Amino acid sequence: MKKELMELAFKLILKNSNDMIFLKDTNLVYQAVSMPFVKMAGKASADEIIGHTDSEIFSGQQLAKRYETDDHKILTTQKDLFHYVEPITDDNGHPRYGSTSKYLVRNEQNEIIGILGITKDITMEYLARQRYQQEFRYLFDLPEDTYAVCYIDVDDWRIIKQRRQNIAEGTLQACQTVEEICRYAVDSIVNRKNEAVDFYHNFVPAKLRDIYASGRSSLSYEYERRLSDGSTRWVHNEVHFLTDVDSGHLCVMLSVKDINESKQEEQKIINAAKLDQMTRVLNRETAMESIKQVLQHESDRLHVLFMLDIDNFKALNDTLGHQAGDEFLIKLASELKNSFRDSDIVGRIGGDEFFIFLRNVMEMNQIEKKAQDILRIVSDVAKNLQVKLSGSVGISLYPGNGKTLEVLYAKADEALYKAKHSGKNQYIFSKSE
């Protein structure tokens, strides 16, 4: 009697509810639906849905795949999903949005036998809130040079929405899960040493929350990426953190912009650059021009200029001869270049002076670590010499110590002077004005 009463009550709810209600078995086959769900699916009656799966019902296979992916996740994790906002099928060309909850259905033996879903149409409320989400809408405009944008709910760990478009020789692959996005991103990055590889390797909720909690609202990476047609192009990848106004969840917006043309021009400058003939690092003029290009195109990031001078270098030339001095400088230049990223700039000022420009610094402790590395490299290269050598380093920060290379150079040189005249074998930061 009780079971019969509950079945009658459920049928009554399906018949009279204004919400989109569905019941699926564990094979994700529909067993019952409400009339609003029937209309949302574009069908005339429940009979066209019951006994079928999403891929059989919805003409848009991407939408069907997303529904199936969500349901598989519920069955795998055995956790209900509550009130997540998602786009549902259009109404005569007008977008609609729903707030969906999905619950596991269990029998008397506590075995999972299905999924009950309830979607409320919140289109009016959602569109009203969208007017206040300027950043969200702007990022989804997909400018002409943008390949794709993807909006990810960090708390629910699912893709809310994504948009793509073809540009030039290729496009980016559509993904159904966050894990798939990360796997494809890592596999498609040509240079495995690029910091974007580590970022996507560690693209998990806990790490993203830590980044956001540290005060970072955005990150960006540049790298050469292999597209779906096999071609490679340079892209600018931006990561924006924001709080979704509907759910209150932490969300991440990923966008990928085409910078291939500008990167090729930059590469031409690098390829045509004259190297220092002896050490084979960039000469002073080329290094300074490269740094100016970075400051012009990456003015919104933190950069660092290290200026290095070798302590007691004259004694090496006087004691062991200029050939020994040249060999020391050649090896030192090679070790300095190998200890920095390909995107950083290592150049020789002249004589026994070098400068290194560290681009796009993520953490302040990275600067001191690199300064210590420079001093260690000098010590290691000079280890077997009969003359004791060390290094003095002056450091200036962009934009804190200056917004032009000329100012940064002067500040680093001044800090280097202080390092040499207050004990040597040390690094000193330039003081902000």
CSV table of N, CA and C in Angstrom, one decimal, residues 96-219:
chain,number,residue,atom,x,y,z
A,96,ARG,N,18.4,29.6,-22.7
A,96,ARG,CA,17.8,29.4,-21.4
A,96,ARG,C,18.8,28.8,-20.4
A,97,TYR,N,18.5,29.0,-19.1
A,97,TYR,CA,19.5,28.4,-18.1
A,97,TYR,C,18.6,27.7,-17.0
A,98,GLY,N,19.2,26.7,-16.5
A,98,GLY,CA,18.6,25.9,-15.4
A,98,GLY,C,19.4,25.8,-14.2
A,99,SER,N,18.8,25.6,-13.1
A,99,SER,CA,19.5,25.3,-11.8
A,99,SER,C,19.1,23.8,-11.5
A,100,THR,N,20.1,22.9,-11.6
A,100,THR,CA,19.9,21.5,-11.6
A,100,THR,C,20.4,20.9,-10.3
A,101,SER,N,19.6,20.0,-9.7
A,101,SER,CA,20.1,19.1,-8.6
A,101,SER,C,19.8,17.6,-9.1
A,102,LYS,N,20.8,16.8,-8.7
A,102,LYS,CA,20.6,15.3,-9.1
A,102,LYS,C,20.9,14.5,-7.8
A,103,TYR,N,20.0,13.5,-7.6
A,103,TYR,CA,20.1,12.7,-6.4
A,103,TYR,C,20.1,11.2,-6.8
A,104,LEU,N,20.9,10.5,-6.1
A,104,LEU,CA,21.0,9.0,-6.2
A,104,LEU,C,19.8,8.4,-5.6
A,105,VAL,N,19.2,7.5,-6.4
A,105,VAL,CA,18.0,6.7,-5.9
A,105,VAL,C,18.4,5.3,-5.4
A,106,ARG,N,18.1,5.0,-4.2
A,106,ARG,CA,18.5,3.7,-3.7
A,106,ARG,C,17.3,2.8,-3.3
A,107,ASN,N,17.5,1.5,-3.4
A,107,ASN,CA,16.4,0.6,-3.0
A,107,ASN,C,16.5,0.3,-1.5
A,108,GLU,N,15.6,-0.6,-1.0
A,108,GLU,CA,15.6,-0.9,0.4
A,108,GLU,C,16.9,-1.6,0.9
A,109,GLN,N,17.7,-2.2,-0.1
A,109,GLN,CA,19.0,-2.8,0.3
A,109,GLN,C,20.1,-1.8,0.2
A,110,ASN,N,19.7,-0.5,0.0
A,110,ASN,CA,20.7,0.6,-0.2
A,110,ASN,C,21.5,0.5,-1.4
A,111,GLU,N,21.0,-0.2,-2.4
A,111,GLU,CA,21.7,-0.3,-3.7
A,111,GLU,C,21.3,0.8,-4.6
A,112,ILE,N,22.2,1.4,-5.4
A,112,ILE,CA,21.9,2.5,-6.3
A,112,ILE,C,21.1,1.9,-7.5
A,113,ILE,N,19.9,2.5,-7.7
A,113,ILE,CA,19.1,1.9,-8.9
A,113,ILE,C,18.8,3.0,-9.9
A,114,GLY,N,19.2,4.3,-9.6
A,114,GLY,CA,18.9,5.3,-10.6
A,114,GLY,C,19.3,6.7,-10.1
A,115,ILE,N,18.9,7.7,-11.0
A,115,ILE,CA,19.2,9.1,-10.7
A,115,ILE,C,18.0,9.9,-10.9
A,116,LEU,N,17.6,10.7,-9.9
A,116,LEU,CA,16.5,11.6,-10.0
A,116,LEU,C,17.0,13.1,-10.2
A,117,GLY,N,16.6,13.7,-11.2
A,117,GLY,CA,17.1,15.1,-11.5
A,117,GLY,C,15.9,16.1,-11.5
A,118,ILE,N,16.2,17.3,-11.0
A,118,ILE,CA,15.2,18.3,-11.0
A,118,ILE,C,15.9,19.6,-11.5
A,119,THR,N,15.4,20.2,-12.6
A,119,THR,CA,15.9,21.4,-13.1
A,119,THR,C,14.9,22.5,-13.1
A,120,LYS,N,15.2,23.6,-12.4
A,120,LYS,CA,14.3,24.8,-12.4
A,120,LYS,C,14.8,25.8,-13.5
A,121,ASP,N,13.9,26.3,-14.2
A,121,ASP,CA,14.3,27.3,-15.2
A,121,ASP,C,14.5,28.6,-14.5
A,122,ILE,N,15.7,29.1,-14.6
A,122,ILE,CA,16.1,30.4,-13.9
A,122,ILE,C,16.6,31.4,-14.9
A,123,THR,N,16.1,31.3,-16.2
A,123,THR,CA,16.6,32.1,-17.3
A,123,THR,C,16.5,33.6,-16.9
A,124,MET,N,15.3,34.1,-16.5
A,124,MET,CA,15.2,35.5,-16.2
A,124,MET,C,16.1,36.0,-15.1
A,125,GLU,N,16.2,35.2,-14.0
A,125,GLU,CA,17.1,35.6,-12.9
A,125,GLU,C,18.6,35.6,-13.4
A,126,TYR,N,18.9,34.6,-14.1
A,126,TYR,CA,20.3,34.4,-14.6
A,126,TYR,C,20.7,35.6,-15.5
A,127,LEU,N,19.8,35.9,-16.5
A,127,LEU,CA,20.1,37.0,-17.4
A,127,LEU,C,20.2,38.3,-16.7
A,128,ALA,N,19.4,38.5,-15.7
A,128,ALA,CA,19.5,39.7,-14.9
A,128,ALA,C,20.8,39.8,-14.2
A,129,ARG,N,21.3,38.7,-13.6
A,129,ARG,CA,22.6,38.7,-13.0
A,129,ARG,C,23.7,38.9,-14.0
A,130,GLN,N,23.5,38.4,-15.2
A,130,GLN,CA,24.6,38.5,-16.2
A,130,GLN,C,24.9,40.0,-16.5
A,131,ARG,N,24.0,40.9,-16.3
A,131,ARG,CA,24.2,42.3,-16.6
A,131,ARG,C,25.3,42.9,-15.7
A,132,TYR,N,25.5,42.2,-14.6
A,132,TYR,CA,26.5,42.7,-13.6
A,132,TYR,C,27.8,41.9,-13.7
A,133,GLN,N,27.9,41.0,-14.7
A,133,GLN,CA,29.1,40.2,-14.8
A,133,GLN,C,29.8,40.7,-16.0
A,134,GLN,N,30.3,41.9,-16.0
A,134,GLN,CA,31.0,42.5,-17.1
A,134,GLN,C,32.2,41.6,-17.6
A,135,GLU,N,33.0,41.2,-16.6
A,135,GLU,CA,34.2,40.4,-16.9
A,135,GLU,C,33.8,39.1,-17.6
A,136,PHE,N,32.8,38.5,-17.0
A,136,PHE,CA,32.4,37.2,-17.6
A,136,PHE,C,31.9,37.3,-19.0
A,137,ARG,N,31.1,38.3,-19.3
A,137,ARG,CA,30.6,38.5,-20.7
A,137,ARG,C,31.7,38.9,-21.6
A,138,TYR,N,32.6,39.8,-21.1
A,138,TYR,CA,33.7,40.2,-22.0
A,138,TYR,C,34.5,39.1,-22.5
A,139,LEU,N,34.8,38.2,-21.5
A,139,LEU,CA,35.7,37.1,-21.8
A,139,LEU,C,35.1,36.1,-22.8
A,140,PHE,N,33.7,36.1,-22.9
A,140,PHE,CA,33.0,35.2,-23.8
A,140,PHE,C,32.7,35.8,-25.1
A,141,ASP,N,33.1,37.0,-25.3
A,141,ASP,CA,32.9,37.7,-26.6
A,141,ASP,C,33.7,37.0,-27.7
A,142,LEU,N,34.7,36.3,-27.4
A,142,LEU,CA,35.6,35.6,-28.4
A,142,LEU,C,36.0,36.6,-29.5
A,143,PRO,N,37.0,37.5,-29.1
A,143,PRO,CA,37.6,38.4,-30.2
A,143,PRO,C,38.1,37.5,-31.3
A,144,GLU,N,38.4,38.2,-32.4
A,144,GLU,CA,38.8,37.6,-33.6
A,144,GLU,C,40.1,36.7,-33.4
A,145,ASP,N,41.0,37.2,-32.5
A,145,ASP,CA,42.2,36.4,-32.4
A,145,ASP,C,42.2,35.4,-31.2
A,146,THR,N,41.0,35.1,-30.7
A,146,THR,CA,40.9,34.2,-29.6
A,146,THR,C,40.4,32.8,-30.0
A,147,TYR,N,41.1,31.8,-29.7
A,147,TYR,CA,40.7,30.4,-30.1
A,147,TYR,C,39.5,29.9,-29.3
A,148,ALA,N,39.6,30.0,-28.0
A,148,ALA,CA,38.7,29.4,-27.2
A,148,ALA,C,38.6,30.0,-25.8
A,149,VAL,N,37.4,29.9,-25.1
A,149,VAL,CA,37.2,30.3,-23.8
A,149,VAL,C,36.5,29.2,-23.1
A,150,CYS,N,36.9,28.9,-21.8
A,150,CYS,CA,36.2,27.8,-21.1
A,150,CYS,C,36.0,28.3,-19.6
A,151,TYR,N,34.8,28.0,-19.1
A,151,TYR,CA,34.4,28.5,-17.8
A,151,TYR,C,34.3,27.2,-16.9
A,152,ILE,N,35.0,27.2,-15.8
A,152,ILE,CA,35.1,26.0,-15.0
A,152,ILE,C,34.7,26.3,-13.6
A,153,ASP,N,33.8,25.5,-13.0
A,153,ASP,CA,33.4,25.6,-11.6
A,153,ASP,C,34.4,24.8,-10.8
A,154,VAL,N,35.2,25.5,-10.0
A,154,VAL,CA,36.2,24.8,-9.2
A,154,VAL,C,35.6,23.9,-8.1
A,155,ASP,N,34.5,24.5,-7.5
A,155,ASP,CA,33.9,23.7,-6.3
A,155,ASP,C,33.2,22.5,-6.8
A,156,ASP,N,32.5,22.5,-7.9
A,156,ASP,CA,31.8,21.3,-8.5
A,156,ASP,C,32.7,20.6,-9.4
A,157,TRP,N,33.9,21.2,-9.8
A,157,TRP,CA,34.9,20.6,-10.6
A,157,TRP,C,34.3,20.1,-11.9
A,158,ARG,N,33.7,21.0,-12.7
A,158,ARG,CA,33.0,20.6,-13.9
A,158,ARG,C,33.1,21.8,-14.9
A,159,ILE,N,33.0,21.6,-16.2
A,159,ILE,CA,32.9,22.6,-17.2
A,159,ILE,C,31.5,23.2,-17.2
A,160,ILE,N,31.4,24.5,-17.0
A,160,ILE,CA,30.0,25.1,-17.1
A,160,ILE,C,29.7,25.4,-18.6
A,161,LYS,N,30.7,26.0,-19.2
A,161,LYS,CA,30.5,26.4,-20.6
A,161,LYS,C,31.8,26.6,-21.3
A,162,GLN,N,31.8,26.4,-22.6
A,162,GLN,CA,33.0,26.6,-23.4
A,162,GLN,C,32.6,27.0,-24.8
A,163,ARG,N,33.5,27.8,-25.4
A,163,ARG,CA,33.3,28.3,-26.8
A,163,ARG,C,34.6,28.2,-27.6
A,164,ARG,N,34.5,27.9,-28.8
A,164,ARG,CA,35.7,27.7,-29.7
A,164,ARG,C,35.4,28.4,-31.0
A,165,GLN,N,36.5,28.7,-31.7
A,165,GLN,CA,36.3,29.1,-33.1
A,165,GLN,C,37.6,28.7,-33.9
A,166,ASN,N,37.5,28.5,-35.2
A,166,ASN,CA,38.7,28.2,-36.0
A,166,ASN,C,39.4,29.5,-36.3
A,167,ILE,N,40.7,29.4,-36.2
A,167,ILE,CA,41.6,30.5,-36.6
A,167,ILE,C,42.8,30.0,-37.4
A,168,ALA,N,43.0,30.6,-38.6
A,168,ALA,CA,44.1,30.2,-39.4
A,168,ALA,C,44.1,28.7,-39.7
A,169,GLU,N,45.3,28.0,-39.3
A,169,GLU,CA,45.4,26.6,-39.7
A,169,GLU,C,44.7,25.6,-38.8
A,170,GLY,N,44.2,26.0,-37.7
A,170,GLY,CA,43.6,25.0,-36.8
A,170,GLY,C,42.8,25.6,-35.7
A,171,THR,N,42.4,24.7,-34.8
A,171,THR,CA,41.6,25.2,-33.7
A,171,THR,C,42.0,24.3,-32.5
A,172,LEU,N,41.4,24.6,-31.3
A,172,LEU,CA,41.6,23.8,-30.1
A,172,LEU,C,40.6,22.8,-29.9
A,173,GLN,N,40.9,21.7,-29.4
A,173,GLN,CA,40.0,20.5,-29.2
A,173,GLN,C,38.9,20.8,-28.2
A,174,ALA,N,37.7,20.4,-28.5
A,174,ALA,CA,36.6,20.5,-27.5
A,174,ALA,C,36.8,19.4,-26.4
A,175,CYS,N,36.6,19.7,-25.1
A,175,CYS,CA,36.8,18.8,-24.1
A,175,CYS,C,35.5,18.7,-23.2
A,176,GLN,N,35.3,17.5,-22.7
A,176,GLN,CA,34.0,17.3,-21.9
A,176,GLN,C,34.3,17.4,-20.4
A,177,THR,N,35.5,17.2,-19.9
A,177,THR,CA,35.8,17.2,-18.5
A,177,THR,C,37.0,18.1,-18.3
A,178,VAL,N,37.2,18.5,-17.0
A,178,VAL,CA,38.4,19.3,-16.6
A,178,VAL,C,39.6,18.5,-16.8
A,179,GLU,N,39.6,17.3,-16.5
A,179,GLU,CA,40.8,16.4,-16.6
A,179,GLU,C,41.2,16.3,-18.1
A,180,GLU,N,40.2,16.3,-19.0
A,180,GLU,CA,40.5,16.2,-20.4
A,180,GLU,C,41.2,17.5,-20.9
A,181,ILE,N,40.7,18.6,-20.4
A,181,ILE,CA,41.3,19.9,-20.8
A,181,ILE,C,42.8,19.9,-20.4
A,182,CYS,N,43.1,19.5,-19.1
A,182,CYS,CA,44.5,19.5,-18.6
A,182,CYS,C,45.3,18.5,-19.4
A,183,ARG,N,44.8,17.4,-19.7
A,183,ARG,CA,45.6,16.4,-20.4
A,183,ARG,C,45.9,16.8,-21.8
A,184,TYR,N,44.9,17.4,-22.5
A,184,TYR,CA,45.1,17.9,-23.8
A,184,TYR,C,46.1,19.1,-23.8
A,185,ALA,N,46.0,20.0,-22.8
A,185,ALA,CA,46.9,21.1,-22.7
A,185,ALA,C,48.3,20.7,-22.6
A,186,VAL,N,48.5,19.8,-21.6
A,186,VAL,CA,49.9,19.3,-21.4
A,186,VAL,C,50.5,18.6,-22.6
A,187,ASP,N,49.7,17.8,-23.2
A,187,ASP,CA,50.2,17.0,-24.4
A,187,ASP,C,50.5,17.9,-25.6
A,188,SER,N,49.8,19.1,-25.7
A,188,SER,CA,49.9,19.9,-26.9
A,188,SER,C,51.0,21.0,-26.8
A,189,ILE,N,51.5,21.2,-25.6
A,189,ILE,CA,52.6,22.2,-25.4
A,189,ILE,C,53.9,21.7,-26.0
A,190,VAL,N,54.4,22.4,-26.9
A,190,VAL,CA,55.6,21.9,-27.6
A,190,VAL,C,56.9,21.8,-26.7
A,191,ASN,N,57.1,22.9,-26.0
A,191,ASN,CA,58.3,23.0,-25.2
A,191,ASN,C,58.0,22.5,-23.8
A,192,ARG,N,58.5,21.3,-23.4
A,192,ARG,CA,58.1,20.7,-22.2
A,192,ARG,C,58.6,21.4,-21.0
A,193,LYS,N,59.6,22.4,-21.2
A,193,LYS,CA,60.1,23.1,-20.0
A,193,LYS,C,59.3,24.4,-19.7
A,194,ASN,N,58.3,24.6,-20.5
A,194,ASN,CA,57.4,25.8,-20.3
A,194,ASN,C,56.7,25.7,-19.0
A,195,GLU,N,56.6,26.8,-18.2
A,195,GLU,CA,55.9,26.7,-16.9
A,195,GLU,C,54.4,26.4,-17.0
A,196,ALA,N,53.8,26.5,-18.2
A,196,ALA,CA,52.4,26.1,-18.4
A,196,ALA,C,52.2,24.6,-18.2
A,197,VAL,N,53.3,23.9,-18.5
A,197,VAL,CA,53.2,22.4,-18.3
A,197,VAL,C,53.0,22.1,-16.8
A,198,ASP,N,53.8,22.7,-16.0
A,198,ASP,CA,53.6,22.5,-14.5
A,198,ASP,C,52.3,23.0,-14.0
A,199,PHE,N,51.8,24.1,-14.6
A,199,PHE,CA,50.5,24.6,-14.1
A,199,PHE,C,49.4,23.7,-14.4
A,200,TYR,N,49.3,23.1,-15.6
A,200,TYR,CA,48.3,22.2,-16.0
A,200,TYR,C,48.5,20.8,-15.3
A,201,HIS,N,49.7,20.4,-15.1
A,201,HIS,CA,49.9,19.2,-14.3
A,201,HIS,C,49.3,19.3,-12.9
A,202,ASN,N,49.4,20.5,-12.3
A,202,ASN,CA,48.9,20.7,-11.0
A,202,ASN,C,47.5,21.5,-11.0
A,203,PHE,N,46.8,21.3,-12.0
A,203,PHE,CA,45.5,22.0,-12.2
A,203,PHE,C,44.4,21.2,-11.4
A,204,VAL,N,44.4,21.4,-10.1
A,204,VAL,CA,43.4,20.6,-9.2
A,204,VAL,C,42.8,21.7,-8.3
A,205,PRO,N,41.6,21.4,-7.7
A,205,PRO,CA,40.9,22.4,-6.9
A,205,PRO,C,41.7,22.9,-5.8
A,206,ALA,N,42.4,22.1,-5.0
A,206,ALA,CA,43.2,22.6,-3.9
A,206,ALA,C,44.3,23.6,-4.3
A,207,LYS,N,45.0,23.3,-5.4
A,207,LYS,CA,46.0,24.2,-5.9
A,207,LYS,C,45.4,25.5,-6.4
A,208,LEU,N,44.3,25.4,-7.1
A,208,LEU,CA,43.7,26.7,-7.6
A,208,LEU,C,43.2,27.5,-6.4
A,209,ARG,N,42.6,26.9,-5.4
A,209,ARG,CA,42.2,27.7,-4.2
A,209,ARG,C,43.4,28.4,-3.5
A,210,ASP,N,44.5,27.7,-3.5
A,210,ASP,CA,45.7,28.2,-2.9
A,210,ASP,C,46.2,29.5,-3.7
A,211,ILE,N,46.2,29.4,-5.0
A,211,ILE,CA,46.6,30.5,-5.8
A,211,ILE,C,45.6,31.7,-5.6
A,212,TYR,N,44.3,31.4,-5.6
A,212,TYR,CA,43.3,32.5,-5.4
A,212,TYR,C,43.5,33.1,-4.0
A,213,ALA,N,43.7,32.2,-3.0
A,213,ALA,CA,43.8,32.7,-1.6
A,213,ALA,C,45.1,33.6,-1.4
A,214,SER,N,46.1,33.4,-2.3
A,214,SER,CA,47.3,34.2,-2.2
A,214,SER,C,47.2,35.6,-2.7
A,215,GLY,N,46.0,35.9,-3.3
A,215,GLY,CA,45.7,37.2,-3.8
A,215,GLY,C,45.8,37.3,-5.3
A,216,ARG,N,46.2,36.2,-6.0
A,216,ARG,CA,46.3,36.3,-7.4
A,216,ARG,C,44.9,36.2,-8.1
A,217,SER,N,44.5,37.1,-8.9
A,217,SER,CA,43.2,37.1,-9.6
A,217,SER,C,43.4,36.6,-11.0
A,218,SER,N,44.6,36.5,-11.5
A,218,SER,CA,44.8,36.1,-12.9
A,218,SER,C,46.3,35.6,-13.1
A,219,LEU,N,46.5,34.7,-14.1
A,219,LEU,CA,47.8,34.2,-14.5
A,219,LEU,C,47.8,34.2,-16.0
